[in-house]
Coordinates of C-alpha atoms in Angstrom, one line a residue:
M6 CA 52.5 -64.9 39.5
A7 CA 54.7 -63.4 36.8
E8 CA 56.2 -60.1 37.7
K9 CA 54.4 -57.2 35.8
K10 CA 56.7 -55.3 33.6
S11 CA 56.6 -51.6 33.3
P12 CA 55.9 -50.2 29.8
P13 CA 59.0 -49.1 28.0
K14 CA 59.6 -45.4 28.0
R15 CA 59.1 -43.7 24.7
A16 CA 62.0 -41.7 23.3
K17 CA 61.3 -38.1 22.5
S18 CA 61.0 -37.4 18.9
K19 CA 63.8 -35.6 17.3
K20 CA 61.6 -32.6 16.7
L21 CA 60.5 -32.4 20.3
A22 CA 64.0 -32.9 21.6
S23 CA 65.3 -30.3 19.2
A24 CA 62.7 -27.9 20.3
A25 CA 63.4 -28.5 23.9
K26 CA 67.0 -27.7 23.4
K27 CA 66.2 -24.3 21.7
P28 CA 66.6 -21.3 23.9
A29 CA 63.5 -19.2 24.7
K30 CA 62.8 -16.3 22.5
P31 CA 63.7 -12.9 23.9
A32 CA 60.8 -10.8 25.4
A33 CA 61.0 -8.2 22.6
A34 CA 60.4 -10.9 20.0
E35 CA 57.3 -12.1 21.9
E36 CA 55.9 -8.6 22.0
A37 CA 56.4 -8.2 18.3
A38 CA 54.3 -11.3 17.4
P39 CA 50.9 -10.4 16.0
P40 CA 47.9 -11.0 18.4
P41 CA 45.4 -13.7 17.5
A42 CA 42.4 -12.5 15.4
P43 CA 39.4 -11.7 17.6
E44 CA 36.3 -13.8 17.3
P45 CA 33.6 -11.9 15.4
A46 CA 31.0 -10.4 17.7
T47 CA 27.6 -11.7 16.6
G48 CA 25.5 -10.3 19.3
A49 CA 21.8 -10.9 19.7
M50 CA 20.1 -13.1 17.0
G51 CA 23.5 -13.3 15.2
F52 CA 23.5 -9.6 14.2
P53 CA 27.0 -8.0 14.4
G54 CA 27.0 -5.0 16.6
L55 CA 23.7 -5.8 18.4
P56 CA 24.4 -6.4 22.2
A57 CA 23.5 -9.8 23.5
A58 CA 20.1 -9.7 25.3
D59 CA 20.3 -10.0 29.1
L60 CA 17.5 -11.4 31.3
E61 CA 16.1 -7.9 32.0
T62 CA 15.9 -7.1 28.3
L63 CA 14.2 -10.4 27.5
E64 CA 11.6 -9.8 30.3
T65 CA 10.9 -6.3 29.0
I66 CA 10.5 -7.6 25.5
S67 CA 8.2 -10.3 26.7
R68 CA 6.1 -7.9 28.7
N69 CA 5.7 -5.5 25.7
V70 CA 4.9 -8.3 23.3
M71 CA 2.3 -9.7 25.8
Q72 CA 0.6 -6.3 26.2
S73 CA 0.6 -5.9 22.4
A74 CA -1.1 -9.3 22.1
L75 CA -3.8 -8.4 24.6
K76 CA -4.5 -5.1 22.9
S77 CA -4.7 -6.8 19.6
Q78 CA -7.3 -9.2 20.9
K79 CA -9.5 -6.3 21.9
L80 CA -9.0 -4.7 18.5
M81 CA -10.0 -7.9 16.7
A82 CA -13.1 -8.1 19.0
D83 CA -14.1 -4.5 18.1
M84 CA -13.7 -5.3 14.4
M85 CA -15.9 -8.5 14.6
R86 CA -18.5 -6.5 16.5
R87 CA -18.7 -3.9 13.8
S88 CA -18.9 -6.5 11.1
L89 CA -21.7 -8.4 12.9
E90 CA -23.7 -5.2 13.5
G91 CA -24.1 -5.0 9.7
D92 CA -22.4 -1.8 8.8
P93 CA -22.8 -1.8 4.9
T94 CA -19.5 -0.1 4.3
F95 CA -17.7 -2.6 6.5
A96 CA -18.1 -6.0 4.8
P97 CA -14.7 -7.7 4.6
Q98 CA -14.6 -10.1 1.6
A99 CA -12.7 -13.3 1.7
D100 CA -12.4 -12.9 -2.1
P101 CA -12.8 -9.2 -2.9
L102 CA -11.9 -9.6 -6.5
H103 CA -14.2 -12.7 -6.9
A104 CA -11.4 -14.6 -8.5
S105 CA -12.1 -18.0 -7.0
P106 CA -13.6 -19.5 -10.2
E107 CA -10.7 -18.2 -12.3
L108 CA -8.1 -19.5 -9.8
A109 CA -9.8 -22.9 -9.7
K110 CA -9.9 -23.2 -13.5
A111 CA -6.3 -22.1 -13.9
W112 CA -5.0 -24.6 -11.3
E113 CA -7.1 -27.3 -12.8
N114 CA -5.4 -26.8 -16.1
V115 CA -2.0 -26.6 -14.5
L116 CA -2.5 -29.9 -12.7
S117 CA -3.8 -31.6 -15.8
D118 CA -0.6 -30.6 -17.7
P119 CA 2.2 -33.1 -16.7
E120 CA 4.7 -31.5 -19.0
L121 CA 4.3 -28.1 -17.5
L122 CA 4.4 -29.4 -13.9
L123 CA 7.5 -31.6 -14.6
Q124 CA 9.4 -28.6 -16.1
A125 CA 8.4 -26.2 -13.3
Q126 CA 9.2 -28.7 -10.6
S127 CA 12.5 -29.6 -12.2
D128 CA 13.5 -25.9 -12.4
L129 CA 12.5 -25.4 -8.8
Y130 CA 14.4 -28.5 -7.6
R131 CA 17.5 -27.4 -9.5
G132 CA 17.2 -23.9 -8.0
Y133 CA 17.0 -25.3 -4.5
L134 CA 20.1 -27.6 -5.1
D135 CA 22.0 -24.6 -6.2
L136 CA 20.7 -22.5 -3.3
W137 CA 21.7 -25.0 -0.6
S138 CA 25.1 -25.5 -2.2
G139 CA 25.6 -21.7 -2.2
A140 CA 24.2 -21.4 1.4
T141 CA 26.8 -24.1 2.6
K142 CA 29.6 -22.2 0.9
K143 CA 28.4 -18.9 2.5
M144 CA 28.4 -20.6 6.0
M145 CA 32.0 -21.6 5.3
G146 CA 33.0 -18.0 4.6
E147 CA 32.9 -18.0 0.8
T148 CA 30.8 -15.5 -1.4
P149 CA 29.0 -17.6 -4.0
P150 CA 26.9 -15.7 -6.7
P151 CA 23.2 -15.7 -5.9
V152 CA 21.0 -18.3 -7.6
I153 CA 18.2 -15.8 -8.2
E154 CA 17.9 -12.0 -8.0
P155 CA 14.9 -9.8 -7.3
E156 CA 13.2 -7.9 -10.0
K157 CA 14.7 -4.5 -10.8
G158 CA 13.2 -1.9 -8.5
D159 CA 12.2 -4.4 -5.8
K160 CA 13.0 -2.4 -2.6
R161 CA 12.1 -5.1 -0.1
W162 CA 15.6 -6.5 0.2
R163 CA 17.6 -3.3 1.0
A164 CA 18.8 -4.4 4.4
A165 CA 22.4 -5.7 4.2
E166 CA 21.4 -8.9 6.1
W167 CA 19.3 -10.1 3.2
T168 CA 22.5 -10.6 1.2
E169 CA 25.3 -10.8 3.9
H170 CA 23.7 -13.0 6.6
P171 CA 23.6 -16.7 5.4
M172 CA 20.2 -17.4 7.0
F173 CA 18.4 -14.3 5.6
D174 CA 20.1 -14.7 2.2
A175 CA 18.8 -18.3 2.0
M176 CA 15.3 -17.2 3.0
R177 CA 15.2 -14.4 0.5
Q178 CA 16.4 -16.6 -2.4
S179 CA 14.0 -19.4 -1.4
Y180 CA 11.1 -17.0 -1.5
L181 CA 12.1 -15.7 -4.9
L182 CA 12.4 -19.3 -6.3
N183 CA 8.9 -20.1 -5.0
Q184 CA 7.6 -16.8 -6.5
R185 CA 9.1 -17.7 -9.9
F186 CA 7.7 -21.3 -9.7
L187 CA 4.1 -20.1 -9.0
L188 CA 4.1 -17.3 -11.6
N189 CA 5.6 -19.6 -14.3
L190 CA 2.8 -22.1 -13.6
V191 CA -0.1 -19.7 -13.9
N192 CA 1.4 -17.7 -16.8
N193 CA 2.1 -20.9 -18.9
A194 CA -1.1 -22.7 -18.1
K195 CA -2.9 -23.8 -21.3
G196 CA -6.5 -23.5 -22.2
I197 CA -7.4 -20.2 -20.4
D198 CA -8.3 -16.9 -22.0
E199 CA -6.3 -13.8 -21.5
E200 CA -8.8 -12.2 -19.2
T201 CA -8.7 -15.2 -16.8
R202 CA -4.9 -15.3 -17.0
R203 CA -4.6 -11.6 -16.2
K204 CA -6.8 -12.0 -13.1
V205 CA -5.1 -15.2 -11.9
N206 CA -1.6 -13.6 -12.4
F207 CA -2.7 -10.5 -10.4
V208 CA -4.3 -12.4 -7.5
T209 CA -1.3 -14.8 -7.4
R210 CA 1.1 -11.8 -7.2
Q211 CA -1.0 -10.3 -4.4
M212 CA -0.8 -13.5 -2.4
I213 CA 2.9 -13.9 -3.0
D214 CA 3.6 -10.3 -2.0
A215 CA 1.6 -10.8 1.2
M216 CA 3.6 -13.8 2.1
S217 CA 7.0 -12.2 1.7
P218 CA 9.3 -12.8 4.7
T219 CA 9.8 -9.0 4.9
N220 CA 6.2 -8.7 6.1
F221 CA 6.6 -10.8 9.3
A222 CA 8.4 -9.7 12.5
L223 CA 10.3 -12.9 13.0
T224 CA 11.7 -13.0 9.5
N225 CA 12.5 -9.4 8.9
P226 CA 16.0 -8.4 10.1
D227 CA 15.1 -4.8 10.5
V228 CA 12.2 -5.6 12.8
L229 CA 14.2 -8.1 14.8
K230 CA 16.9 -5.4 15.4
A231 CA 14.3 -2.8 16.3
T232 CA 12.6 -5.2 18.7
F233 CA 15.9 -5.8 20.6
E234 CA 17.0 -2.2 20.5
T235 CA 13.6 -0.8 21.7
K236 CA 12.9 -3.8 24.0
G237 CA 9.7 -4.4 22.1
E238 CA 8.4 -0.9 22.2
N239 CA 8.3 -0.8 18.4
L240 CA 5.5 -3.5 18.5
S241 CA 3.5 -1.5 21.0
R242 CA 3.8 1.7 19.0
G243 CA 2.9 -0.2 15.9
L244 CA -0.2 -1.6 17.4
M245 CA -1.3 2.0 18.4
N246 CA -0.6 3.1 14.8
L247 CA -2.9 0.3 13.6
V248 CA -5.6 1.3 16.1
N249 CA -5.4 4.9 14.9
D250 CA -5.6 3.8 11.2
L251 CA -8.7 1.6 11.9
E252 CA -10.4 4.4 13.8
R253 CA -9.7 6.9 11.0
G254 CA -11.1 4.4 8.6
K255 CA -14.1 3.8 10.8
G256 CA -13.3 0.1 11.0
R257 CA -11.7 -0.2 7.6
L258 CA -7.9 -0.1 7.5
A259 CA -7.0 3.5 6.3
L260 CA -3.3 2.8 5.9
S261 CA -1.2 5.9 6.7
Q262 CA 1.4 6.6 4.0
T263 CA 2.3 10.2 5.1
D264 CA 1.6 12.9 7.6
M265 CA -1.7 14.3 6.4
E266 CA -1.1 17.4 8.5
G267 CA 2.3 18.0 7.0
F268 CA 1.1 20.2 4.1
V269 CA -1.5 22.8 3.4
V270 CA -3.0 22.9 -0.1
G271 CA -2.6 26.5 -1.4
K272 CA 0.4 27.1 0.8
D273 CA 2.9 24.2 0.5
L274 CA 1.2 22.6 -2.6
A275 CA -0.9 24.1 -5.4
A276 CA 0.7 27.5 -4.6
T277 CA 1.1 29.0 -8.1
P278 CA -0.6 32.4 -8.0
G279 CA -3.9 32.8 -9.9
E280 CA -7.6 33.3 -9.4
V281 CA -10.8 31.3 -9.8
I282 CA -12.7 33.2 -12.4
F283 CA -15.7 30.8 -12.9
R284 CA -17.5 28.2 -10.8
N285 CA -20.4 25.8 -11.4
P286 CA -21.6 22.6 -9.6
V287 CA -18.9 20.3 -11.2
M288 CA -15.8 22.6 -11.5
E289 CA -13.9 25.7 -10.7
L290 CA -11.9 27.4 -13.5
I291 CA -8.5 28.8 -12.5
Q292 CA -6.6 31.4 -14.5
Y293 CA -3.0 31.6 -13.4
S294 CA -1.1 34.9 -13.1
P295 CA 1.4 35.7 -15.8
V296 CA 5.1 36.1 -15.0
T297 CA 6.2 37.5 -18.4
E298 CA 5.5 40.8 -20.0
T299 CA 4.0 39.2 -23.1
V300 CA 2.2 35.9 -23.5
R301 CA 1.3 33.6 -26.4
Q302 CA -2.0 34.7 -27.9
R303 CA -3.7 31.3 -27.8
P304 CA -4.5 30.2 -24.2
I305 CA -4.0 26.7 -22.8
L306 CA -6.9 24.9 -21.1
I307 CA -6.0 21.9 -18.9
A308 CA -8.5 19.1 -18.0
P309 CA -6.9 17.0 -15.2
P310 CA -8.4 13.7 -14.0
W311 CA -11.3 14.0 -11.6
I312 CA -10.2 10.7 -10.1
N313 CA -7.3 12.6 -8.4
K314 CA -6.8 16.2 -7.5
F315 CA -5.2 18.5 -10.1
Y316 CA -2.2 19.7 -8.0
I317 CA 0.0 16.8 -9.1
M318 CA 0.8 19.3 -11.8
D319 CA 1.4 22.0 -9.3
M320 CA 3.3 20.5 -6.4
R321 CA 6.4 22.2 -5.1
P322 CA 7.4 25.3 -7.1
Q323 CA 10.6 23.7 -8.3
G324 CA 8.7 20.9 -9.9
S325 CA 5.4 22.5 -10.9
M326 CA 4.3 22.1 -14.5
I327 CA 1.8 24.9 -14.1
R328 CA 4.4 27.4 -12.9
W329 CA 6.8 26.3 -15.7
L330 CA 4.1 27.0 -18.3
T331 CA 3.5 30.5 -17.0
Q332 CA 7.3 31.1 -17.0
Q333 CA 7.4 30.1 -20.7
G334 CA 4.9 32.8 -21.5
F335 CA 1.6 30.8 -21.8
T336 CA -1.8 31.9 -20.5
V337 CA -2.9 28.9 -18.5
F338 CA -6.4 27.9 -17.5
L339 CA -7.1 24.8 -15.4
I340 CA -10.3 22.9 -14.5
S341 CA -10.5 22.0 -10.8
W342 CA -13.1 19.4 -10.4
V343 CA -15.5 19.3 -7.5
N344 CA -15.1 16.6 -4.9
P345 CA -18.7 15.3 -5.3
D346 CA -21.1 14.5 -2.5
P347 CA -24.3 12.5 -2.8
T348 CA -26.2 15.4 -4.3
L349 CA -24.2 14.9 -7.5
K350 CA -24.6 11.2 -7.7
D351 CA -26.6 11.4 -10.9
K352 CA -24.0 13.5 -12.9
T353 CA -23.2 11.8 -16.1
F354 CA -20.1 11.6 -18.4
E355 CA -21.8 14.0 -20.8
D356 CA -22.5 16.4 -17.9
Y357 CA -18.8 16.5 -17.2
I358 CA -18.1 17.3 -20.8
R359 CA -20.7 20.0 -21.2
E360 CA -20.7 21.5 -17.7
G361 CA -17.0 21.0 -17.2
L362 CA -15.0 21.3 -20.5
F363 CA -17.5 23.2 -22.7
E364 CA -18.4 25.7 -20.0
A365 CA -14.7 26.2 -19.3
L366 CA -14.2 27.0 -23.1
D367 CA -17.0 29.5 -22.9
A368 CA -15.4 31.1 -19.8
V369 CA -11.9 31.3 -21.4
E370 CA -13.3 33.1 -24.4
T371 CA -15.2 35.5 -22.2
A372 CA -12.1 36.2 -20.2
T373 CA -9.6 36.6 -23.1
G374 CA -11.6 37.2 -26.2
E375 CA -9.9 34.2 -27.8
R376 CA -12.3 31.6 -29.3
Q377 CA -9.7 28.8 -29.7
V378 CA -7.5 27.1 -27.1
D379 CA -4.9 24.4 -27.0
A380 CA -6.4 21.8 -24.8
I381 CA -4.7 19.3 -22.5
G382 CA -6.2 16.1 -21.0
Y383 CA -4.4 14.1 -18.3
C384 CA -5.3 10.4 -17.7
I385 CA -9.1 10.1 -17.4
G386 CA -9.3 13.8 -18.2
G387 CA -7.7 12.8 -21.6
T388 CA -10.4 10.1 -22.1
M389 CA -13.0 12.8 -21.6
L390 CA -11.1 15.2 -23.9
G391 CA -10.9 12.6 -26.7
S392 CA -14.6 11.9 -26.4
A393 CA -15.4 15.6 -26.4
L394 CA -13.3 16.2 -29.6
A395 CA -15.3 13.5 -31.4
L396 CA -18.5 15.1 -30.1
M397 CA -17.3 18.6 -31.2
A398 CA -16.5 17.2 -34.6
A399 CA -20.0 15.9 -34.9
E400 CA -21.5 19.3 -33.8
N401 CA -19.0 21.4 -35.9
D402 CA -17.5 23.0 -32.8
D403 CA -14.0 24.2 -33.5
R404 CA -13.1 25.9 -30.2
I405 CA -10.1 23.5 -29.6
A406 CA -7.3 24.1 -32.1
S407 CA -5.0 21.3 -30.8
A408 CA -5.1 18.6 -28.2
T409 CA -2.4 17.2 -26.0
F410 CA -2.8 14.0 -24.0
F411 CA -0.8 13.1 -20.9
A412 CA -0.9 9.3 -20.1
A413 CA -4.4 9.1 -21.5
Q414 CA -6.2 6.1 -23.2
L415 CA -8.9 6.1 -25.8
D416 CA -8.4 2.5 -26.8
F417 CA -8.7 0.2 -23.8
E418 CA -7.9 -3.1 -25.4
L419 CA -4.5 -3.1 -23.7
A420 CA -5.4 -1.1 -20.6
G421 CA -3.2 -3.0 -18.3
E422 CA -3.8 -4.3 -14.8
L423 CA -6.8 -2.2 -14.1
L424 CA -8.7 -4.5 -16.4
V425 CA -8.6 -7.0 -13.5
F426 CA -11.3 -5.0 -11.8
I427 CA -13.7 -5.1 -14.8
D428 CA -16.2 -7.9 -14.4
E429 CA -19.8 -8.3 -13.3
E430 CA -19.0 -9.3 -9.7
W431 CA -16.7 -6.3 -9.2
F432 CA -19.4 -4.0 -10.7
K433 CA -21.9 -5.4 -8.2
E434 CA -19.5 -4.8 -5.4
I435 CA -18.7 -1.2 -6.5
G436 CA -22.4 -0.5 -6.9
R437 CA -23.1 -1.9 -3.4
L438 CA -20.4 0.4 -1.9
M439 CA -21.7 3.5 -3.7
D440 CA -25.3 2.8 -2.6
A441 CA -24.1 2.4 1.0
Q442 CA -22.3 5.8 0.7
G443 CA -25.3 7.7 -0.7
G444 CA -24.4 7.3 -4.4
V445 CA -20.7 8.2 -4.4
L446 CA -17.6 6.0 -4.3
D447 CA -15.4 7.2 -1.4
G448 CA -11.8 8.2 -1.9
R449 CA -10.5 5.4 0.3
T450 CA -11.8 2.7 -2.1
M451 CA -10.2 4.5 -5.0
A452 CA -6.9 4.8 -3.1
D453 CA -7.0 1.1 -2.2
T454 CA -7.5 0.1 -5.8
F455 CA -4.5 2.0 -7.1
N456 CA -2.4 0.9 -4.1
M457 CA -3.0 -2.7 -5.0
L458 CA -1.4 -2.2 -8.4
R459 CA 1.9 -1.5 -6.5
A460 CA 1.3 -3.4 -3.3
N461 CA 4.9 -3.8 -2.2
D462 CA 5.6 0.0 -2.5
L463 CA 2.3 1.4 -1.4
V464 CA 0.9 -1.2 1.0
W465 CA 3.4 -3.6 2.5
S466 CA 6.3 -1.1 2.9
F467 CA 4.0 1.0 5.2
V468 CA 2.7 -2.1 7.0
I469 CA 6.3 -2.8 7.9
N470 CA 7.2 0.8 8.7
N471 CA 4.0 1.7 10.7
Y472 CA 3.0 -1.6 12.4
L473 CA 6.2 -3.7 12.8
L474 CA 8.8 -0.9 13.2
G475 CA 6.4 1.3 15.0
K476 CA 7.4 4.4 13.1
T477 CA 5.3 7.4 12.2
P478 CA 5.0 8.2 8.5
Q479 CA 6.9 11.3 7.4
A480 CA 5.6 14.2 5.4
F481 CA 6.0 13.5 1.7
D482 CA 4.3 15.6 -0.9
L483 CA 3.7 12.9 -3.5
L484 CA 2.2 10.5 -1.0
Y485 CA 0.1 13.3 0.5
W486 CA -1.4 13.9 -3.0
N487 CA -1.8 10.1 -3.5
A488 CA -3.8 9.9 -0.2
D489 CA -5.9 13.1 -0.9
Q490 CA -8.3 11.1 -3.1
T491 CA -11.7 12.3 -4.5
R492 CA -15.1 10.7 -4.5
M493 CA -16.8 9.4 -7.7
P494 CA -20.5 10.0 -8.6
K495 CA -22.2 6.6 -9.2
T496 CA -23.7 7.3 -12.6
L497 CA -20.5 8.8 -14.0
H498 CA -18.2 6.2 -12.6
L499 CA -20.2 3.1 -13.6
Y500 CA -20.6 4.6 -17.2
Y501 CA -16.8 5.1 -17.5
L502 CA -16.0 1.6 -16.4
E503 CA -18.7 0.1 -18.6
K504 CA -18.2 2.1 -21.8
F505 CA -14.5 2.4 -21.8
Y506 CA -12.8 -0.4 -19.8
K507 CA -15.4 -3.1 -20.4
Q508 CA -16.8 -2.3 -23.9
N509 CA -14.0 -0.2 -25.3
A510 CA -16.8 1.6 -27.1
L511 CA -15.0 4.8 -28.2
S512 CA -12.3 3.1 -30.1
K513 CA -14.8 0.9 -31.8
G514 CA -17.0 3.8 -32.9
E515 CA -19.8 2.6 -30.7
L516 CA -20.0 5.4 -28.1
E517 CA -23.0 7.7 -28.4
L518 CA -23.3 11.1 -26.8
G519 CA -25.8 13.9 -27.5
G520 CA -27.5 11.9 -30.2
H521 CA -24.3 11.3 -32.1
R522 CA -22.2 8.2 -32.7
L523 CA -18.7 9.4 -32.0
D524 CA -15.9 8.8 -34.6
L525 CA -12.4 9.9 -33.7
K526 CA -11.4 9.7 -37.4
K527 CA -13.4 12.9 -37.8
V528 CA -11.0 14.7 -35.4
K529 CA -8.6 16.4 -37.8
I530 CA -6.8 18.9 -35.4
P531 CA -3.1 18.4 -34.5
V532 CA -2.7 15.9 -31.6
F533 CA 0.3 15.3 -29.2
M534 CA 0.1 12.0 -27.3
Q535 CA 2.5 11.6 -24.4
A536 CA 3.1 8.1 -23.0
S537 CA 5.4 6.8 -20.3
K538 CA 7.6 3.7 -20.8
E539 CA 6.9 2.2 -17.3
D540 CA 3.3 3.3 -16.9
H541 CA 1.2 0.6 -15.3
I542 CA -2.1 2.6 -15.5
A543 CA -2.0 3.8 -19.0
P544 CA 0.5 1.4 -20.7
A545 CA 2.6 2.8 -23.5
D546 CA 1.2 0.3 -26.0
S547 CA -2.3 1.3 -25.1
V548 CA -1.6 5.0 -25.6
Y549 CA 0.0 4.1 -28.9
R550 CA -3.1 2.4 -30.1
S551 CA -5.1 5.5 -29.0
A552 CA -2.8 7.8 -31.0
R553 CA -3.6 5.9 -34.2
L554 CA -7.4 6.6 -33.8
F555 CA -7.4 10.2 -35.0
G556 CA -8.0 11.5 -38.5
G557 CA -5.4 14.2 -38.4
K558 CA -1.6 14.5 -37.8
T559 CA -0.7 12.9 -34.5
Q560 CA 2.7 12.9 -32.8
Y561 CA 3.4 10.1 -30.3
M562 CA 6.1 10.7 -27.8
M563 CA 7.3 8.3 -25.0
A564 CA 8.9 9.5 -21.8
G565 CA 11.0 7.5 -19.3
S566 CA 9.5 6.4 -15.9
G567 CA 5.9 5.9 -15.0
H568 CA 2.4 7.4 -14.8
I569 CA 3.4 10.4 -12.6
A570 CA 7.1 10.9 -13.0
G571 CA 7.0 10.4 -16.7
V572 CA 4.6 13.3 -17.0
V573 CA 5.7 15.6 -14.3
N574 CA 9.4 15.9 -15.1
H575 CA 10.7 19.4 -14.8
P576 CA 13.7 20.2 -17.1
D577 CA 15.7 21.5 -14.2
A578 CA 15.7 18.0 -12.6
N579 CA 17.8 16.6 -15.5
K580 CA 16.1 13.2 -15.0
Y581 CA 15.0 10.3 -17.3
Q582 CA 14.8 10.7 -21.1
H583 CA 12.3 10.7 -23.9
W584 CA 11.9 9.2 -27.3
V585 CA 10.7 11.1 -30.4
N586 CA 9.6 9.8 -33.8
E587 CA 7.5 12.0 -36.1
T588 CA 6.0 9.0 -37.9
L589 CA 3.3 6.7 -36.6
P590 CA 3.8 3.2 -38.0
E591 CA 1.4 0.3 -37.3
T592 CA 3.0 -0.9 -34.1
R593 CA 5.0 0.7 -31.3
E594 CA 7.8 -1.8 -31.9
E595 CA 8.2 -0.3 -35.4
W596 CA 7.9 3.2 -33.9
L597 CA 10.7 2.5 -31.4
K598 CA 13.1 1.3 -34.2
G599 CA 12.9 4.8 -35.8
A600 CA 12.7 6.7 -32.5
K601 CA 15.5 9.0 -31.3
E602 CA 16.3 8.9 -27.6
N603 CA 16.9 12.3 -25.9
P604 CA 18.1 12.9 -22.4
G605 CA 16.0 14.8 -19.9
S606 CA 12.5 16.2 -19.8
W607 CA 10.2 16.2 -22.8
W608 CA 8.6 19.5 -21.9
P609 CA 10.8 21.7 -24.1
H610 CA 10.0 19.5 -27.1
W611 CA 6.3 19.9 -26.4
K612 CA 6.7 23.6 -26.0
A613 CA 8.3 23.8 -29.4
W614 CA 5.4 21.7 -30.8
L615 CA 2.8 24.2 -29.4
L616 CA 4.7 27.3 -30.6
S617 CA 5.1 25.8 -34.1
M618 CA 1.3 26.1 -34.5
N619 CA 0.9 29.6 -33.0
D620 CA 3.6 31.9 -31.5
T621 CA 1.8 35.3 -31.7
Q622 CA 2.5 37.4 -28.6
V623 CA 0.1 39.7 -26.8
P624 CA 0.4 41.7 -23.6
A625 CA 0.2 39.6 -20.5
R626 CA -3.3 38.9 -19.2
K627 CA -4.0 39.4 -15.5
P628 CA -6.7 37.1 -14.0
G629 CA -9.9 39.1 -13.7
G630 CA -8.7 41.7 -16.2
G631 CA -11.4 40.6 -18.7
K632 CA -15.1 40.3 -18.3
L633 CA -14.9 37.6 -15.6
K634 CA -13.9 38.9 -12.2
P635 CA -12.0 36.9 -9.6
I636 CA -14.1 34.7 -7.3
C637 CA -11.3 33.6 -4.9
P638 CA -7.5 33.0 -5.1
A639 CA -6.1 29.9 -6.6
P640 CA -6.2 27.0 -5.9
G641 CA -9.9 27.6 -5.1
E642 CA -12.2 25.9 -2.7
Y643 CA -13.1 22.6 -4.5
V644 CA -9.6 21.2 -4.3
K645 CA -9.5 21.7 -0.5
V646 CA -12.4 19.4 0.2
R647 CA -11.2 16.1 1.7
S648 CA -13.0 12.8 1.2

């Protein structure tokens, strides 16, 4: 055999040889070298700063989650039992808006339009390509710009992880791309009328909002962190919060938005001093105490909505419109509507005008000796005031010298998202509920309706806070008022929905009251119409159309913000802005071109408008100082009745 040769030894490279010959660095030089950068601590579920879960923690979390699951099974069983027992007020509907036919028609039209589908799918595909490219770059440590951003004011994505963590950022943008895809399809579908499109858009938004990753424990970073930090106790507490809300709603979910024991009406809210000087079955009339030595001769009479309680205008002292008016030297009267029970189920719209507004006018004249007032109507109270003015014009009644409308509609052609609830099926459902409740619509149904218009802010944010994070709602005055709803008499409520929202009868000159066909063109008194730029209940365009219905000089003014903050904006807050234009062209777009934007509250501008008509001063009037004696201190008894 041939002798096996050993492999030749490789010569060291010049670099290695050179390095080997170099002397070692002195110790001082080694100590001066910078230490290696530490690896980022990701912690549990990849969240920086959250300690990694040990076995004991995982066992505790599992035990709490299992207990929550068992309790939730019992809860669902109780709900099913209640439903099967036939409680008429507990009838969960798979399609409460009865939108299935409209949805089917809209999607049939979408699927039969290849051009629309191709464009929408192309946009979605391109968005996903950009998203995955950006997600890859983010995983590599880069900061690419987002493919899509949430709508302005969308508060669901406030947690830093939704933009900083690659996984949650991709999840957020994926959801927003799908949202845009679906809404573009239903909004651009051809061959469907505006009423159908409105309902389909609304229902689609409700479904999209419900499916947001923020609403689920496993895809919400705040909930995941809370679950690890509390070892799952947040879920147990959340389930108890859910049980309490269902018990409070007697089987229906009465979602808690605030601590309903956190305020006392008459002490913390509605605390402006005054006296109830008149009372009848539908209202109490409050006269507020003066704070100036002299007051304007002509009193102010306010008709708030009966669909909410009046103290939205008299919340905390620093933001109260009522208190501000008294400080400006006005004598202020306000109608506080009854919270009706079944004995008032047959009260009509005309009853509320005659027993509410007209008897209040009589009482103001008795109390002050002044025949004329400057009247104010807020929201549905403004709809009543406008109708009353047309009725008074027909009956030659001149007791109202001027009228101011806060976020009120008289023309309902563009009445916004509430039009979604105006169809025959919804009318039947409302009628069924009112019959089951003795002839009144409960306050919870009214609250649920308005909450649906801003579901992310007024529904899902509290689902997350109360049931997933296991927190207790805090005391918040505005949410307390929002939850303190009133009941609606059946006859009055169905008439209002039918004649105004469905038929738009007043603006068409087709509404009849007291044997008269009402015509707003016969109303010649000065009118001030306030609208709010972002109002989703009384849209600015709808209020503008209403302003053009009167026969006299009307000033339209638009405030910043929405239905509440646009109206109740104390000058001391230095918030928002308002636009003024003395003319009233055919469209609001034309009006805006000639409007001047002013910073801050519109209240001083309105005060100047009132004083321009009458600024005569008289000695201050003390409530009960006239022929009507005090019955009880403000805010009275009617406003304290909870539904």
